[in-house]
Short mmCIF file of C-alpha atoms in Angstrom, two decimals:
data_model
loop_
_atom_site.label_atom_id
_atom_site.label_comp_id
_atom_site.label_asym_id
_atom_site.label_seq_id
_atom_site.Cartn_x
_atom_site.Cartn_y
_atom_site.Cartn_z
CA MET A 35 -22.19 -15.82 32.48
CA LYS A 36 -19.00 -14.08 31.45
CA TYR A 37 -19.67 -11.98 28.39
CA GLU A 38 -16.39 -12.93 26.73
CA ASN A 39 -17.53 -16.54 26.60
CA ILE A 40 -20.08 -15.90 23.88
CA GLY A 41 -17.44 -15.56 21.15
CA SER A 42 -16.43 -12.76 18.84
CA ARG A 43 -19.21 -13.38 16.30
CA LEU A 44 -22.02 -13.02 18.81
CA LEU A 45 -20.31 -10.11 20.53
CA THR A 46 -20.10 -8.30 17.20
CA ALA A 47 -23.78 -8.95 16.49
CA ALA A 48 -24.76 -7.83 19.99
CA SER A 49 -22.76 -4.60 19.63
CA LEU A 50 -25.02 -3.64 16.72
CA VAL A 51 -28.15 -3.69 18.89
CA CYS A 52 -28.67 -0.33 20.56
CA ASN A 53 -31.59 0.72 22.75
CA GLY A 54 -33.53 -2.43 21.95
CA LYS A 55 -37.03 -2.64 23.37
CA THR A 56 -37.96 -6.17 22.33
CA VAL A 57 -35.26 -8.00 20.37
CA CYS A 58 -35.90 -11.24 18.49
CA ASP A 59 -33.03 -13.72 18.50
CA VAL A 60 -33.87 -16.11 15.67
CA GLY A 61 -32.22 -19.52 15.84
CA CYS A 62 -31.20 -18.71 19.41
CA ASP A 63 -29.45 -22.05 19.94
CA HIS A 64 -28.08 -22.09 23.53
CA GLY A 65 -29.45 -18.63 24.32
CA LYS A 66 -26.12 -16.96 25.12
CA LEU A 67 -26.67 -14.07 22.72
CA SER A 68 -30.17 -13.49 24.08
CA LEU A 69 -28.87 -13.51 27.65
CA TYR A 70 -26.06 -11.11 26.78
CA LEU A 71 -28.51 -8.67 25.19
CA VAL A 72 -30.59 -8.61 28.37
CA LYS A 73 -27.76 -8.59 30.91
CA SER A 74 -25.85 -5.86 29.05
CA GLY A 75 -28.94 -3.67 28.78
CA ARG A 76 -28.97 -3.68 25.00
CA ALA A 77 -32.47 -5.18 25.09
CA GLU A 78 -35.25 -4.67 27.60
CA ARG A 79 -36.55 -8.12 26.74
CA VAL A 80 -36.00 -10.80 24.12
CA ILE A 81 -38.03 -13.23 22.09
CA ALA A 82 -35.84 -16.27 21.50
CA THR A 83 -36.86 -18.76 18.83
CA ASP A 84 -35.46 -22.02 17.57
CA ILE A 85 -36.80 -24.74 15.31
CA ASN A 86 -35.28 -27.48 17.50
CA ARG A 87 -36.50 -28.33 20.99
CA MET A 88 -33.19 -29.26 22.65
CA PRO A 89 -31.28 -26.00 22.03
CA LEU A 90 -34.38 -23.98 22.93
CA GLN A 91 -34.58 -25.82 26.25
CA LYS A 92 -30.93 -24.93 26.88
CA ALA A 93 -31.82 -21.28 26.36
CA ILE A 94 -34.77 -21.58 28.75
CA ASP A 95 -32.54 -23.20 31.37
CA LEU A 96 -29.82 -20.56 30.91
CA PHE A 97 -32.26 -17.73 31.59
CA ALA A 98 -33.62 -19.55 34.63
CA GLU A 99 -30.09 -20.05 36.00
CA ASN A 100 -29.48 -16.32 35.66
CA SER A 101 -32.85 -15.36 37.21
CA VAL A 102 -34.00 -13.35 34.20
CA SER A 103 -36.73 -15.61 32.80
CA ASP A 104 -39.17 -12.72 33.14
CA LYS A 105 -37.17 -10.86 30.47
CA ALA A 106 -37.76 -13.43 27.73
CA GLU A 107 -40.26 -15.38 25.69
CA PHE A 108 -39.26 -18.68 24.11
CA HIS A 109 -40.88 -20.10 21.00
CA LEU A 110 -40.36 -23.45 19.34
CA THR A 111 -41.00 -22.30 15.80
CA ASP A 112 -39.62 -21.83 12.32
CA GLY A 113 -38.04 -18.38 12.16
CA LEU A 114 -40.54 -15.76 13.31
CA GLN A 115 -43.74 -17.69 12.78
CA ASN A 116 -46.49 -17.56 15.42
CA ILE A 117 -44.61 -15.41 17.94
CA GLY A 118 -47.64 -13.28 18.85
CA ASP A 119 -47.60 -9.51 19.34
CA THR A 120 -44.88 -7.84 17.26
CA ASP A 121 -45.62 -4.15 17.98
CA ASP A 122 -42.76 -3.69 20.48
CA ILE A 123 -40.10 -5.46 18.41
CA THR A 124 -37.29 -3.06 17.52
CA HIS A 125 -34.62 -5.49 16.31
CA VAL A 126 -34.39 -8.91 14.72
CA VAL A 127 -31.03 -10.65 15.07
CA ILE A 128 -30.21 -13.73 12.98
CA CYS A 129 -26.77 -15.29 13.42
CA GLY A 130 -25.27 -18.49 12.09
CA LEU A 131 -27.82 -19.36 9.42
CA GLY A 132 -27.29 -19.35 5.65
CA GLY A 133 -28.22 -16.38 3.50
CA ASP A 134 -31.05 -18.23 1.75
CA THR A 135 -32.61 -19.24 5.06
CA MET A 136 -32.33 -15.69 6.40
CA ALA A 137 -34.07 -14.32 3.32
CA GLN A 138 -36.94 -16.79 3.75
CA ILE A 139 -37.35 -15.89 7.43
CA ILE A 140 -37.49 -12.17 6.65
CA GLU A 141 -39.88 -12.65 3.73
CA ASN A 142 -42.26 -14.64 5.94
CA ALA A 143 -42.35 -11.92 8.62
CA PRO A 144 -44.14 -8.88 7.11
CA PHE A 145 -43.98 -6.94 10.38
CA ILE A 146 -40.26 -6.39 9.70
CA LYS A 147 -41.16 -4.16 6.76
CA GLU A 148 -44.29 -2.66 8.30
CA ASN A 149 -42.57 -1.57 11.52
CA ARG A 150 -39.17 -0.68 10.02
CA VAL A 151 -37.52 -3.20 12.33
CA GLN A 152 -33.72 -3.04 12.50
CA LEU A 153 -32.06 -6.19 11.17
CA VAL A 154 -28.75 -7.56 12.43
CA LEU A 155 -27.65 -10.44 10.22
CA LEU A 156 -24.51 -12.54 10.47
CA PRO A 157 -24.68 -15.26 7.81
CA ALA A 158 -22.62 -18.42 8.26
CA GLN A 159 -22.50 -18.81 4.48
CA SER A 160 -24.08 -17.42 1.31
CA GLY A 161 -23.71 -13.81 2.34
CA ASP A 162 -24.21 -12.95 -1.33
CA LYS A 163 -27.72 -14.42 -1.20
CA ILE A 164 -28.90 -12.32 1.73
CA ARG A 165 -27.41 -9.14 0.28
CA HIS A 166 -29.15 -9.82 -3.04
CA TYR A 167 -32.44 -10.33 -1.21
CA LEU A 168 -32.07 -7.13 0.79
CA TYR A 169 -31.14 -4.98 -2.20
CA THR A 170 -33.94 -6.32 -4.39
CA HIS A 171 -36.68 -6.30 -1.75
CA GLY A 172 -36.52 -2.72 -0.55
CA PHE A 173 -34.01 -2.89 2.31
CA ASP A 174 -31.12 -0.51 2.85
CA ILE A 175 -27.90 -2.08 4.11
CA THR A 176 -26.75 0.50 6.63
CA SER A 177 -23.43 -1.00 7.74
CA GLU A 178 -21.20 -4.05 7.75
CA HIS A 179 -18.60 -5.18 10.26
CA THR A 180 -16.13 -7.98 9.55
CA VAL A 181 -15.24 -10.41 12.32
CA GLY A 182 -13.00 -13.44 12.68
CA GLU A 183 -13.52 -16.50 14.86
CA ASN A 184 -11.69 -19.83 14.85
CA LYS A 185 -9.82 -18.88 11.67
CA LYS A 186 -13.06 -18.20 9.79
CA PHE A 187 -14.33 -14.80 8.73
CA TYR A 188 -17.78 -13.26 8.56
CA SER A 189 -19.52 -9.95 7.99
CA ALA A 190 -22.28 -8.69 10.26
CA ILE A 191 -24.87 -6.74 8.26
CA THR A 192 -27.31 -4.16 9.57
CA ALA A 193 -30.31 -3.26 7.43
CA VAL A 194 -33.73 -1.63 7.57
CA TYR A 195 -36.67 -1.57 5.17
CA SER A 196 -36.97 1.64 3.16
CA GLY A 197 -38.90 0.51 0.09
CA ASN A 198 -35.90 1.42 -2.05
CA VAL A 199 -35.48 -1.46 -4.52
CA ARG A 200 -32.18 -1.44 -6.36
CA GLU A 201 -30.29 -3.51 -8.88
CA CYS A 202 -27.12 -5.20 -7.68
CA ASP A 203 -24.14 -6.80 -9.36
CA ALA A 204 -21.77 -9.49 -8.12
CA TYR A 205 -19.62 -7.00 -6.19
CA ASP A 206 -22.68 -5.63 -4.37
CA CYS A 207 -23.79 -9.14 -3.46
CA TYR A 208 -20.43 -10.58 -2.40
CA ILE A 209 -18.88 -7.49 -0.80
CA GLY A 210 -21.58 -4.90 -0.16
CA LYS A 211 -20.67 -2.35 2.48
CA SER A 212 -17.96 -4.57 3.93
CA GLU A 213 -15.71 -2.68 1.48
CA SER A 214 -15.42 0.03 4.13
CA CYS A 215 -13.91 -2.40 6.66
CA SER A 216 -10.19 -2.62 7.35
CA GLY A 217 -7.71 -4.65 9.38
CA GLU A 218 -6.92 -8.33 9.65
CA ASN A 219 -10.53 -9.47 9.89
CA ALA A 220 -11.43 -7.51 6.78
CA LYS A 221 -8.47 -8.93 4.90
CA GLY A 222 -9.43 -12.46 5.92
CA TYR A 223 -13.00 -11.86 4.86
CA PHE A 224 -12.02 -10.43 1.48
CA GLU A 225 -9.66 -13.35 0.86
CA MET A 226 -12.50 -15.77 1.61
CA VAL A 227 -14.81 -13.91 -0.79
CA LEU A 228 -12.10 -13.90 -3.47
CA THR A 229 -11.80 -17.68 -3.18
CA ARG A 230 -15.56 -18.09 -3.57
CA LEU A 231 -15.68 -15.73 -6.55
CA GLY A 232 -12.81 -17.62 -8.16
CA LYS A 233 -14.60 -20.95 -7.75
CA LYS A 234 -17.78 -19.45 -9.18
CA ALA A 235 -15.94 -18.05 -12.18
CA LYS A 236 -14.19 -21.37 -12.79
CA GLY A 237 -17.45 -23.29 -12.56
CA LEU A 238 -19.16 -20.98 -15.03
CA MET A 239 -16.26 -21.30 -17.46
CA ILE A 240 -16.53 -25.08 -17.30
CA ASP A 241 -20.33 -25.11 -17.63
CA THR A 242 -20.89 -22.34 -20.16
CA GLY A 243 -17.49 -21.44 -21.58
CA SER A 244 -17.73 -17.86 -20.32
CA CYS A 245 -17.97 -15.79 -17.14
CA PRO A 246 -20.15 -12.68 -16.71
CA GLN A 247 -18.23 -9.43 -16.64
CA ASP A 248 -19.63 -8.39 -13.28
CA ILE A 249 -18.03 -11.44 -11.65
CA LEU A 250 -14.68 -10.69 -13.28
CA ASP A 251 -14.99 -7.08 -12.11
CA ALA A 252 -15.85 -8.23 -8.59
CA ILE A 253 -12.73 -10.41 -8.54
CA GLU A 254 -10.51 -7.47 -9.48
CA LYS A 255 -12.14 -5.09 -7.01
CA THR A 256 -11.84 -7.66 -4.22
CA LYS A 257 -8.12 -8.06 -4.96
CA GLN A 258 -7.78 -4.30 -4.54
CA LEU A 259 -9.57 -4.46 -1.18
CA ILE A 260 -7.13 -7.10 0.01
CA GLU A 261 -4.19 -4.92 -0.95
CA LYS A 262 -5.68 -1.93 0.90
CA ALA A 263 -6.36 -4.03 3.99
CA GLU A 264 -2.75 -5.25 4.24
#
């Protein structure tokens, strides 16, 4: 498998896994990210999970074709349920799911907090929801990295449990540490966020006749980020 074939989103997520012992790839789909982690040496072994049988079988077949089946476990399961021994897990990677779903998966896997497992999260949508969960459930967001693929933009989030629960406003939830990013991908991401904030503000004005100040502030701060990124 040529590494460049996995796409910029998965490459970005993979680049955030360093010295992985056992890495969980949740919602592994075709298994390309899992295979890359093993073949590139970023993970000694992987636990690949998917809730659907057909994509999981593709992942199983891909590892067999590359003669590295001994480096992986495959589980047909919801998130991280019933995966067995978790003591050697150093990273959990979740790409392509929504923020709400990611939060539920993390909440249902207490070993993530207990073992201070490194999280690598790349939400397909509702990034504000996963940031809100992380901030309010004792996780520290350690970095964000914006990435573009097929004219869409995303932010890859790394986080670890610290027990530090904090309050967060709209800017924290919609932007978080992506504010430190720059370049075309960052600009595209900030423009996408600005559109979503604008729609939210408009909807609230229609429904309630007013918009919370933190959303208005987030809109203005995001506009400033776009100007800086240009």
